[in-house]
CSV table of C-alpha atoms and ligand atoms in Angstrom, one decimal:
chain,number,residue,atom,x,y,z
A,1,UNK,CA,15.6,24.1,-3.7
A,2,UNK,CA,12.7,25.1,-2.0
A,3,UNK,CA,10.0,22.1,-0.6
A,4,UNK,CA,7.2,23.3,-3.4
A,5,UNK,CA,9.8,23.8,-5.9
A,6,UNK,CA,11.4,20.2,-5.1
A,7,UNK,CA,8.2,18.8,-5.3
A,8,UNK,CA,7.6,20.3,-9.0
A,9,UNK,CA,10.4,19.1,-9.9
A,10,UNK,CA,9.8,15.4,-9.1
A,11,UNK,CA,6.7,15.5,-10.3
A,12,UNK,CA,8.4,17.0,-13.7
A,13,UNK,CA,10.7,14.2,-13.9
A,14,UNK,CA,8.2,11.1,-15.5
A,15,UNK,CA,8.7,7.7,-13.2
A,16,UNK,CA,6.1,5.6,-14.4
A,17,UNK,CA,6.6,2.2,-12.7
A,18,UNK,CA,9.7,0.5,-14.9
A,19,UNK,CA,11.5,3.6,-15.9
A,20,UNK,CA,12.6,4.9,-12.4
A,21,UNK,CA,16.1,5.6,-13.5
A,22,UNK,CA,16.0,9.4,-14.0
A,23,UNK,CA,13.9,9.9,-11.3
A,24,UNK,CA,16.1,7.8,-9.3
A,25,UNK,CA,19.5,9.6,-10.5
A,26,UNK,CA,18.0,13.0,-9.6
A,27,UNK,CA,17.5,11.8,-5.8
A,28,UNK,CA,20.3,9.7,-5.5
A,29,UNK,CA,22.3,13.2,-6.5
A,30,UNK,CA,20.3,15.2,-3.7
A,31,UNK,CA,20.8,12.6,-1.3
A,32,UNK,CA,24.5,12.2,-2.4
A,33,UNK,CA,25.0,16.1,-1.5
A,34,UNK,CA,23.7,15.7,1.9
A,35,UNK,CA,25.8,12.6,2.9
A,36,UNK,CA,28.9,14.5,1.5
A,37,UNK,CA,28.1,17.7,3.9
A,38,UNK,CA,27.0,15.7,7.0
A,39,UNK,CA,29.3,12.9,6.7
A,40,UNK,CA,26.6,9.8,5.5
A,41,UNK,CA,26.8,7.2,2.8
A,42,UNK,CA,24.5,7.2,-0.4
A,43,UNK,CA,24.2,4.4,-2.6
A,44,UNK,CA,21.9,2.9,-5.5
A,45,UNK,CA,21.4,-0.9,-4.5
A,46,UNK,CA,20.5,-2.3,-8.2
A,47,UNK,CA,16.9,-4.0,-8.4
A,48,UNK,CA,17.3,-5.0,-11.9
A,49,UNK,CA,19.3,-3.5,-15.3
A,50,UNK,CA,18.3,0.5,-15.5
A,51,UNK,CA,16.5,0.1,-11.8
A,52,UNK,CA,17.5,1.2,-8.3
A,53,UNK,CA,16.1,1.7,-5.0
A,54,UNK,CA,18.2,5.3,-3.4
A,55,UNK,CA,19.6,4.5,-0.1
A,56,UNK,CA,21.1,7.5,2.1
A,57,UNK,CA,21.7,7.3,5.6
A,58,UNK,CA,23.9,9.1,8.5
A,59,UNK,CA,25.5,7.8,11.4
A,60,UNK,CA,26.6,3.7,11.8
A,61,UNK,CA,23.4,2.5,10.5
A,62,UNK,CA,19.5,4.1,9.9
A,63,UNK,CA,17.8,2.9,13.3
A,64,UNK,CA,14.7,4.7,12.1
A,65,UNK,CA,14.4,4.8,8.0
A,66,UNK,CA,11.6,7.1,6.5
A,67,UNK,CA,11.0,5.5,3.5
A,68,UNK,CA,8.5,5.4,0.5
A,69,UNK,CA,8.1,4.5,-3.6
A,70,UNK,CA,9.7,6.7,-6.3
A,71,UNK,CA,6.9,5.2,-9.4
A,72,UNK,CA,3.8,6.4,-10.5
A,73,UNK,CA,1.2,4.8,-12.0
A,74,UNK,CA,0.3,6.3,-15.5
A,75,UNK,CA,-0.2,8.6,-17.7
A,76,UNK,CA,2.4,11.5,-16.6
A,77,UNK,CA,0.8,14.5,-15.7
A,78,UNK,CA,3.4,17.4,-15.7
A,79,UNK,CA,3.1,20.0,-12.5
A,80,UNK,CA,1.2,23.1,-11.8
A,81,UNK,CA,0.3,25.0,-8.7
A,82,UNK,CA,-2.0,27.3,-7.5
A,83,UNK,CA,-2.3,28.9,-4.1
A,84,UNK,CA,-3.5,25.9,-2.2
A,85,UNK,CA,-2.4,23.0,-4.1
A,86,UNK,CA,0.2,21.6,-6.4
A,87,UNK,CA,-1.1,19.1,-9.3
A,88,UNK,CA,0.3,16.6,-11.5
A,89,UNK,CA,0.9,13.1,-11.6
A,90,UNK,CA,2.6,11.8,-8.2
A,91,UNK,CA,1.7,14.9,-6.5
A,92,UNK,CA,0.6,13.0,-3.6
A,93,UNK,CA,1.1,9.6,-4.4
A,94,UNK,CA,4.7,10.2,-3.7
A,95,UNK,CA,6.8,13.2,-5.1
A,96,UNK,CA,5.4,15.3,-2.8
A,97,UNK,CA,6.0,12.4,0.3
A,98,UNK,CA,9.8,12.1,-1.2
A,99,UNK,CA,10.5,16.2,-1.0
A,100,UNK,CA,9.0,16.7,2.7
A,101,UNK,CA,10.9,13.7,3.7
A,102,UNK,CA,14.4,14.9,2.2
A,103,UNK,CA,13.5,18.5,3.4
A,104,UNK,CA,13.1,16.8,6.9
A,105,UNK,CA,16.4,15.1,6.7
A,106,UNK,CA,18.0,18.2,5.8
A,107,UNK,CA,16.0,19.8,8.7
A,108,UNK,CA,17.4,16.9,11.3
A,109,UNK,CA,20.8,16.8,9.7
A,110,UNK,CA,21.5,20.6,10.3
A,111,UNK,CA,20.3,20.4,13.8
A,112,UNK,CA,22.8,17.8,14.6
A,113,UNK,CA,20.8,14.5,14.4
A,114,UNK,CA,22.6,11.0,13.0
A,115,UNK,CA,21.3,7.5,13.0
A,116,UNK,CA,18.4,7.6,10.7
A,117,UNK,CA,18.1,6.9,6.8
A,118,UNK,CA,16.4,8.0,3.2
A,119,UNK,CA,15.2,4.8,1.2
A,120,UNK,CA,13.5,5.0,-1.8
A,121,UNK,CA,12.4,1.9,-3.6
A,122,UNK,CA,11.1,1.3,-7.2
A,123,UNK,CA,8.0,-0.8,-8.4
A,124,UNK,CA,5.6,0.2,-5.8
A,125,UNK,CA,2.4,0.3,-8.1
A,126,UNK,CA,3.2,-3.1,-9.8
A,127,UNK,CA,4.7,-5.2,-7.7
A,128,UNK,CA,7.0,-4.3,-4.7
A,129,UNK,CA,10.1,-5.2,-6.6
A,130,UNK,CA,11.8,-2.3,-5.0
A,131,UNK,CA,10.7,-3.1,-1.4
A,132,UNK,CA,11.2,-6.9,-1.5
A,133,UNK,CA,15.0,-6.0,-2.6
A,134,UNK,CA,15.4,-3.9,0.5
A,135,UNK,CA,13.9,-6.2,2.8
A,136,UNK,CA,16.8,-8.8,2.1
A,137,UNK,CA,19.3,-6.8,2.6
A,138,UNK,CA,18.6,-5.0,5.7
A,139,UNK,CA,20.8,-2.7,7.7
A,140,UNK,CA,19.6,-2.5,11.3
A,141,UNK,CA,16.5,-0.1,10.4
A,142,UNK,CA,14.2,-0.7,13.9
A,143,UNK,CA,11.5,1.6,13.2
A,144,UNK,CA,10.2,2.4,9.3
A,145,UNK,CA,8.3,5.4,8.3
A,146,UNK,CA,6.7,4.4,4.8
A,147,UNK,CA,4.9,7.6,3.3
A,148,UNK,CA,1.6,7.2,1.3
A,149,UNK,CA,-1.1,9.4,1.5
A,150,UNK,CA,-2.8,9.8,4.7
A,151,UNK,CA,-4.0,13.5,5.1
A,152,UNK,CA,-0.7,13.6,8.0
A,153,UNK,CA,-2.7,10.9,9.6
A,154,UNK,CA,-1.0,8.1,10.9
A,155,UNK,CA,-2.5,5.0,10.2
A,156,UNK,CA,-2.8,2.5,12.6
A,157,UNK,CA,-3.8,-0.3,10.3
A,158,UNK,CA,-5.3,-1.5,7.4
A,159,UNK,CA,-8.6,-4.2,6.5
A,160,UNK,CA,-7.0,-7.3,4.7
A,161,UNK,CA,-9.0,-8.8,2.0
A,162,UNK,CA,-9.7,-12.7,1.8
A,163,UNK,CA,-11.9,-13.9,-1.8
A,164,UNK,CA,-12.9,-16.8,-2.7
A,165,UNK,CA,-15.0,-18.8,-5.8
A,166,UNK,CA,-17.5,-21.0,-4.6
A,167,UNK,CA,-18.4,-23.4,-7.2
A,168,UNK,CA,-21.2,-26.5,-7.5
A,169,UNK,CA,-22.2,-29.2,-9.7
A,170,UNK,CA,-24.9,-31.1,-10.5
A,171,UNK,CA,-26.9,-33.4,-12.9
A,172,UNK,CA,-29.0,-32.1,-15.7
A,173,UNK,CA,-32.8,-33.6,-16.2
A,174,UNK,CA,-36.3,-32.1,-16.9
A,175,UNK,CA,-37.6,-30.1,-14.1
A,176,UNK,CA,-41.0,-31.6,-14.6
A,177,UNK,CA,-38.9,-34.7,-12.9
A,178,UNK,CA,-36.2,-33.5,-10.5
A,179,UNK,CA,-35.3,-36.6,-8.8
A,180,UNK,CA,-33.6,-37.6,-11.9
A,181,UNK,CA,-31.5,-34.8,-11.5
A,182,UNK,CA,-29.5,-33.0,-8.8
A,183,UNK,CA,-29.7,-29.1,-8.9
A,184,UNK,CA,-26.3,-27.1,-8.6
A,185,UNK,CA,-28.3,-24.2,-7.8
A,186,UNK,CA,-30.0,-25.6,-4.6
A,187,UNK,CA,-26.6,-26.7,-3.7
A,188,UNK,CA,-25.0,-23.2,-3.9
A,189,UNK,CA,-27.5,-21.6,-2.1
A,190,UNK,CA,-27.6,-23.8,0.4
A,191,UNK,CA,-23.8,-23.1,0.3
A,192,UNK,CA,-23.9,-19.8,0.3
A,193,UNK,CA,-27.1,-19.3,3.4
A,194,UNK,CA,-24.2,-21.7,5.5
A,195,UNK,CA,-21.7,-18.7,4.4
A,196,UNK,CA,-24.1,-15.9,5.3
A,197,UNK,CA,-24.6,-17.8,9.1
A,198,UNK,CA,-20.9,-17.4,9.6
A,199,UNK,CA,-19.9,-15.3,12.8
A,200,UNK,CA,-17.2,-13.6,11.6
A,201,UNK,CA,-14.8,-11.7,13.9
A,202,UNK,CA,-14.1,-8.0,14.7
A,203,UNK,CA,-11.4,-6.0,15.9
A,204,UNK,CA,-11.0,-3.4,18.2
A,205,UNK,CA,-9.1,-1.1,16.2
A,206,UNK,CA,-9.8,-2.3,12.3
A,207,UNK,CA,-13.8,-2.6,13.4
A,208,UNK,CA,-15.9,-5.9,12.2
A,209,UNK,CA,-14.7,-8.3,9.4
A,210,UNK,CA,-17.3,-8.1,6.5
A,211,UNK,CA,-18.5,-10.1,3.8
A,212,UNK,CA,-20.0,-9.7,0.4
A,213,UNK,CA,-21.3,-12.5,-1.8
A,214,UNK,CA,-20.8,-10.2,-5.3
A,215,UNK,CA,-21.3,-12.3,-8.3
A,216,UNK,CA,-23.9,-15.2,-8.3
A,217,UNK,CA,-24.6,-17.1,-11.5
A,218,UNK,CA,-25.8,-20.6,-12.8
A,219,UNK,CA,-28.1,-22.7,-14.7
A,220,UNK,CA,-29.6,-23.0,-18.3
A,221,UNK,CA,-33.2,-22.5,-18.4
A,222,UNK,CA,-36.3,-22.5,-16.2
A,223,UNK,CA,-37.4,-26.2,-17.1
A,224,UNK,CA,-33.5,-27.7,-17.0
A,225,UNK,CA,-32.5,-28.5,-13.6
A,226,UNK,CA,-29.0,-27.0,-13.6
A,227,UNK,CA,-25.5,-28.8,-13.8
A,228,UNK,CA,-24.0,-26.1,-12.9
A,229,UNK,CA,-23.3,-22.7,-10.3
A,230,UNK,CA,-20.8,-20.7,-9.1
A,231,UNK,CA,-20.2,-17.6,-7.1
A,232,UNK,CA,-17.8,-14.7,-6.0
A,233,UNK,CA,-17.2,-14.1,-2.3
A,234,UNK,CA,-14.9,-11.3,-1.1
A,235,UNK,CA,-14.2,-10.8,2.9
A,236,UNK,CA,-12.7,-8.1,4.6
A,237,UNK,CA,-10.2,-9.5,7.0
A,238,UNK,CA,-9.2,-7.9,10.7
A,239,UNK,CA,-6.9,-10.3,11.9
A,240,UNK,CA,-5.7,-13.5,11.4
A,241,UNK,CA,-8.1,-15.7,8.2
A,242,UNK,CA,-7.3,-19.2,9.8
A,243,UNK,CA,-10.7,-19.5,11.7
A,244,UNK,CA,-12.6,-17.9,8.8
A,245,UNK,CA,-11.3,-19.9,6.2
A,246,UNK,CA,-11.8,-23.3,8.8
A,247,UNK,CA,-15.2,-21.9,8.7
A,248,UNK,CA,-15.9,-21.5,5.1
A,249,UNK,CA,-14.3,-24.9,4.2
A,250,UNK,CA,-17.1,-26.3,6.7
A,251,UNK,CA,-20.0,-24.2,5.4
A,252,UNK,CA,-19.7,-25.7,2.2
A,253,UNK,CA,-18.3,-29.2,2.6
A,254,UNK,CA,-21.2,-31.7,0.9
A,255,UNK,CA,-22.9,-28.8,-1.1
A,256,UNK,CA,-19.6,-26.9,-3.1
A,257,UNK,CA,-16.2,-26.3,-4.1
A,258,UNK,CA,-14.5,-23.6,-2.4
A,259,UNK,CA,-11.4,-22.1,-4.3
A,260,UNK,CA,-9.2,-19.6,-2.8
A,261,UNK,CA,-8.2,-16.7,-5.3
A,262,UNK,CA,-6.4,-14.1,-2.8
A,263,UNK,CA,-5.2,-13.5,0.7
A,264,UNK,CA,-4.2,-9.9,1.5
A,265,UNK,CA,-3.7,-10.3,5.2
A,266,UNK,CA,-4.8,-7.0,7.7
A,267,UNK,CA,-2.3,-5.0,8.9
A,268,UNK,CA,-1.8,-3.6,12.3
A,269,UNK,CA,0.5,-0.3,12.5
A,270,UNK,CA,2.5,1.1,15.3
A,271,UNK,CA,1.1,4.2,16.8
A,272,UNK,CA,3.2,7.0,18.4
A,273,UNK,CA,1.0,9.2,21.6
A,274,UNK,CA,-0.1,12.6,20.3
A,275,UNK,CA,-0.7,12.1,16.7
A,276,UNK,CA,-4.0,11.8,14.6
A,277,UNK,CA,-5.2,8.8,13.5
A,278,UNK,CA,-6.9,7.2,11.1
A,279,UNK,CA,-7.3,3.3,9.3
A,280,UNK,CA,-7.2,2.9,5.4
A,281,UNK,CA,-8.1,0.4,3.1
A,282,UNK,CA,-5.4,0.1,0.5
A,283,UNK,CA,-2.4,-1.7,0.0
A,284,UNK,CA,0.8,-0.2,0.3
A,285,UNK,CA,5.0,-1.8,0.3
A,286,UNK,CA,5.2,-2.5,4.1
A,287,UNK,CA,3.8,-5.9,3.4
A,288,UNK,CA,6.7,-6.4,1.1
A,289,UNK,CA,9.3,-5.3,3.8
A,290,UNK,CA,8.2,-8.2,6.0
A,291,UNK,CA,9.8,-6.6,8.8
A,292,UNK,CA,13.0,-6.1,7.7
A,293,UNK,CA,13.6,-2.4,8.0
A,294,UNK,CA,11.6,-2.4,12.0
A,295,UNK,CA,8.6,-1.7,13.2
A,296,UNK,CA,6.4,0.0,10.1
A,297,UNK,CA,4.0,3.2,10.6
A,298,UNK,CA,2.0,5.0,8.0
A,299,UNK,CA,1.9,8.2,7.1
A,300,UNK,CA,1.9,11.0,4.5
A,301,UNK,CA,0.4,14.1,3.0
A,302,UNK,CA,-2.2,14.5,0.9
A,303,UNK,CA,-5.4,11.7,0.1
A,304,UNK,CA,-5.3,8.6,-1.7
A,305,UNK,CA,-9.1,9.7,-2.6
A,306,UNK,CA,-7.3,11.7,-5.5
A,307,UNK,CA,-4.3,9.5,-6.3
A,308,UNK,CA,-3.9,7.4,-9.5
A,309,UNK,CA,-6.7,10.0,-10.8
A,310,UNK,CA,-6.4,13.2,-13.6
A,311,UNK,CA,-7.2,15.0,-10.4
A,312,UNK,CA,-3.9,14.2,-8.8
A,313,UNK,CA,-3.0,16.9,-6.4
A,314,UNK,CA,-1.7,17.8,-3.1
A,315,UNK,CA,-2.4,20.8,-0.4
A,316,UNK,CA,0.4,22.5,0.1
A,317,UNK,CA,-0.6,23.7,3.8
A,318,UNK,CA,-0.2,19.7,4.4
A,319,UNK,CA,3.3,19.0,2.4
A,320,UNK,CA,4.4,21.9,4.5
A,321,UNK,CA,3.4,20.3,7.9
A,322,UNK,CA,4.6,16.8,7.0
A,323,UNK,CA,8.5,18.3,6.9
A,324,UNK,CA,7.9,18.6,10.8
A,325,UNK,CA,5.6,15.6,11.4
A,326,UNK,CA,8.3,13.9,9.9
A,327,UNK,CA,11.4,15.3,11.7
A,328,UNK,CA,9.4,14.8,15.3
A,329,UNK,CA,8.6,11.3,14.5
A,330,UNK,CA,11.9,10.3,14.0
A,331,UNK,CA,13.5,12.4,17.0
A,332,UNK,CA,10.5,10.5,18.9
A,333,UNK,CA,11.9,7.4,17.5
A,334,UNK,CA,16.0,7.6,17.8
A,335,UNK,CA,15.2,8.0,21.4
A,336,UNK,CA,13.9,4.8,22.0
B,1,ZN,ZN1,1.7,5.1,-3.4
């Protein structure tokens, strides 16, 4: 089957996260041919009943693994193509990913090269469940090449996100008398003007660390002074949160409560000389993988812009390059 043809036919087979097993029989068969004719090993390591991640590799163990999710987010969208694009649910976001990367494992296989691995894990778009199976059991991986959509960028990292609730309390009493009360909203925005004085830090590669204050609410009426306020903070993380968090405990110690709600730390990338770059914003497995499979890099066809929409699609000038990005990256990689 032919790489557009391939990646119709993934796209054709329905995956939404949870029911994976077709999909997942239907590579674990292609990958299953190719270990046969070049002498690898292809299994289905069981995540849970009716749910398995596809594992193929060649050679004593997959030093460099390319690797991405098999799900898709709903509804399915079957395929179509026209002469630039292909369209349909996973297009990009990862059918299209999957079929460059077996086509470049075919590629590297015929040419003689061993030592490198197909993984593809289930769950992706829920919660990892795929990727945190593969990172306990390992097998030697050093170097991971996770597909998501990048434009054939590679990405050298990604913002982490750190939010918080800030919350104060006071004492009711007529405003016409407000030293019988205490005022949760004075106490908030002092609060909140010791958040916005914060230095916060910036990276040279993931730019400045941000911050939005993006829900503020409290109070009952004009001529109550208020018992209670609260607010939503959300920062964009470049690096490690410790000194930012040390910081926002201390802006609002004596005035309000902060509450943490979510850490998504940032994530730094390796790079590889030669190769376009770029940063991104979402999330993708390689947190989940912790490691385990090597050092991860980023990169895929096609742009998240248009992922999880009706609009799903993917140039097929790109899926055609990434076969050979691909193959060169892990040549690049099995020699180090
Ligand atoms: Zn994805």
């Amino acid at each position: 089957m032919q790489l557009f043809e391939l990646t119709r036919a993934l796209v054709d087979t329905e995956s939404i996260t949870g029911n994976e097993e077709r999909v997942g029989l239907q590579l674990f068969d292609y990958v299953a041919a190719l270990a046969a004719r070049y002498g690898g090993h292809a299994e289905r390591p069981e995540v849970e009943p009716h749910r398995h991640n596809v594992l193929a590799y060649w050679g004593d163990r997959p030093a460099v693994t390319l690797s991405t999710h098999m799900d898709t987010v709903p509804p399915f969208i079957a395929s179509r193509e026209d002469g630039e694009f292909i369209w349909g649910r996973g297009a990009c976001d990862t059918k299209g990913i999957i079929a460059a990367m077996l086509k470049a494992a075919e590629g590297l296989l015929e040419a003689g090269a061993r030592g490198f691995g197909l993984l593809f894990v289930v769950g992706e778009e829920r919660n990892s469940a795929g990727a945190y199976h593969a990172a306990a059991q390992p097998r030697g991986s050093r170097y991971l090449i996770n597909g998501e959509p990048t434009e054939n960028k590679l990405a050298l990292g990604s913002k982490g996100a750190l939010r918080y609730e800030i919350a104060a309390s006071g004492r009711m009493a007529h405003s016409a008398y407000p030293e019988l009360g205490e005022s949760a909203v004075d106490k908030l925005l002092d609060a909140l003007a010791a958040i916005r004085r914060i230095a916060l830090p910036a990276d040279d590669l993931l730019g400045p660390s941000t911050l939005n204050i993006g829900v503020i609410k409290g109070g009952r009426a004009p001529n109550i002074i208020a018992d209670q306020a609260a607010a939503e903070v959300m920062i964009r993380l470049v690096g490690d949160s410790a000194a930012t968090r040390d910081a926002i405990t201390r802006a609002v110690s004596g005035k309000a409560e902060a509450r943490e709600v979510l850490e998504i730390p940032a994530l730094r990338l390796g790079s590889l000389p030669g190769m376009e770059t770029t940063v991104v914003a979402y999330t993708t497995d390689i947190p989940a993988f912790g490691g385990a499979w090597g050092t991860p890099f980023l990169i895929g066809p096609g742009s998240i812009h248009v992922a999880h929409t009706l609009e799903e699609r993917v140039p097929k000038r790109q899926l055609a390059d990434a076969v050979g990005i691909y193959q060169n990256m892990v040549r690049q990689l099995l020699k180090d």
